[in-house]
Tab-separated table of C-alpha atoms in Angstrom:
chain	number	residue	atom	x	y	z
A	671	UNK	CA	244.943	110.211	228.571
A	672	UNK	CA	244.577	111.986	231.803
A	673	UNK	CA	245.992	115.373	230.690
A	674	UNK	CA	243.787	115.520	227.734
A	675	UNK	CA	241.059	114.680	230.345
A	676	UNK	CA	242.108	117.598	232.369
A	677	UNK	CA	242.988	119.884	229.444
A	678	UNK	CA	238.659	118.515	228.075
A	679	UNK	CA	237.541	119.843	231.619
A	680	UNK	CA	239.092	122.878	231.328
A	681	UNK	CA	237.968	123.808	228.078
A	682	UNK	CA	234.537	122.869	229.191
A	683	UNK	CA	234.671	124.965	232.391
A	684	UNK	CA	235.978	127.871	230.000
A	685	UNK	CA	233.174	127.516	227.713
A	686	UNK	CA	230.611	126.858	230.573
A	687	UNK	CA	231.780	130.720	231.933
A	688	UNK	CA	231.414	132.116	228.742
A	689	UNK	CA	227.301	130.456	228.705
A	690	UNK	CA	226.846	132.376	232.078
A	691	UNK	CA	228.102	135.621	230.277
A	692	UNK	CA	225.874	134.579	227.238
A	693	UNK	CA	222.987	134.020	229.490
A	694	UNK	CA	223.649	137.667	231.487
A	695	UNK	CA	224.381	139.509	227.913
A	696	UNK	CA	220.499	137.614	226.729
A	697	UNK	CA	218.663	139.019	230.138
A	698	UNK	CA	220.166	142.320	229.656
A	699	UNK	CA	218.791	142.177	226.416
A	700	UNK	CA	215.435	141.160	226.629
A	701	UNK	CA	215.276	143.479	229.831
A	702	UNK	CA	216.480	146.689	227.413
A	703	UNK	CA	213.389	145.216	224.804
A	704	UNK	CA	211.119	145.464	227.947
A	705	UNK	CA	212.057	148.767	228.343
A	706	UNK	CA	211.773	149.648	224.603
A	707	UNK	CA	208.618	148.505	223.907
A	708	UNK	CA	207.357	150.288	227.040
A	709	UNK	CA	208.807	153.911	225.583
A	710	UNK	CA	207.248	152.739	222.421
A	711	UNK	CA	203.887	152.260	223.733
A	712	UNK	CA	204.320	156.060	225.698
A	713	UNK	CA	204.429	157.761	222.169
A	714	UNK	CA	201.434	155.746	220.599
A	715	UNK	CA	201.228	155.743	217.217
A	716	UNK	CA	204.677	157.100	216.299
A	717	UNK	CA	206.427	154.113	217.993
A	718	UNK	CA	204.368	151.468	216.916
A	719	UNK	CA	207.376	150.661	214.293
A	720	UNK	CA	209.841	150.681	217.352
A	721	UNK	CA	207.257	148.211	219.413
A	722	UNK	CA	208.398	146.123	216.365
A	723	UNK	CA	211.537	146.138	216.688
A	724	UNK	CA	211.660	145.746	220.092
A	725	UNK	CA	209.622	142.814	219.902
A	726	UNK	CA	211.656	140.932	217.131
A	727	UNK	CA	214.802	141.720	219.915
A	728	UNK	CA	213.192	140.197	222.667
A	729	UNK	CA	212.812	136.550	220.464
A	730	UNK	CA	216.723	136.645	219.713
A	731	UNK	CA	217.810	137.793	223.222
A	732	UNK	CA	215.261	134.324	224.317
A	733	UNK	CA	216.661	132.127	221.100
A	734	UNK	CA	220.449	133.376	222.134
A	735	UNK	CA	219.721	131.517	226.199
A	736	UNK	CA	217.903	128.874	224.740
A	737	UNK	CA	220.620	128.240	222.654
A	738	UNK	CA	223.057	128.858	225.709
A	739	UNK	CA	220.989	126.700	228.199
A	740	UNK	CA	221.341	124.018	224.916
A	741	UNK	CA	224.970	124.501	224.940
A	742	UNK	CA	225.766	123.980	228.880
A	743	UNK	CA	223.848	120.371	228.775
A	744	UNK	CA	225.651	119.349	225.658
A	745	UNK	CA	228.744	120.242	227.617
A	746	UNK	CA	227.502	118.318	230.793
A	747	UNK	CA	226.978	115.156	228.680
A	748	UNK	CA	230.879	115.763	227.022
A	749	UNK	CA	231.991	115.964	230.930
A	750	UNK	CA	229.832	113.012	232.267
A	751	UNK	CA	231.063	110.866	228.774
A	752	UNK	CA	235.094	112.006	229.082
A	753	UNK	CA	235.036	110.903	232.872
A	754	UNK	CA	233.075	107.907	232.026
């Protein structure tokens, strides 16, 4: 039981690095949408369609760290149950 403990944290530790890169990839994101709808809104008219788009970007970059932020608690809880 203890080395499948250990081997459980690991894995969780693992997964909880790849959430931090998750979170960095999402603020990157939503930072480039920042930037796009600003260019979009420079051009008027013609980048209204980009504005969009950049818009529609900036909700998944926020659902994909939501979803990340989700995932680290769940992981939390597996670590706080497997330790008991």
């Amino acid at each position: 039981d203890e080395v499948r403990l250990e081997a459980a944290e690991h894995a969780t530790e693992d997964a909880k690095t790849a959430m931090t890169q998750i979170d960095g990839i999402s603020r990157s994101v939503r930072l480039i949408s920042l930037n796009a709808a600003v260019e979009a809104a420079r051009v008027g008219d013609a980048g209204r369609g980009f504005s969009v788009i950049a818009g529609e970007i900036k909700t998944l970059a926020e659902a994909i760290a939501s979803a990340s932020h989700d995932a680290g608690r769940s992981m939390d809880r597996l670590r706080e149950v497997a330790a008991g």
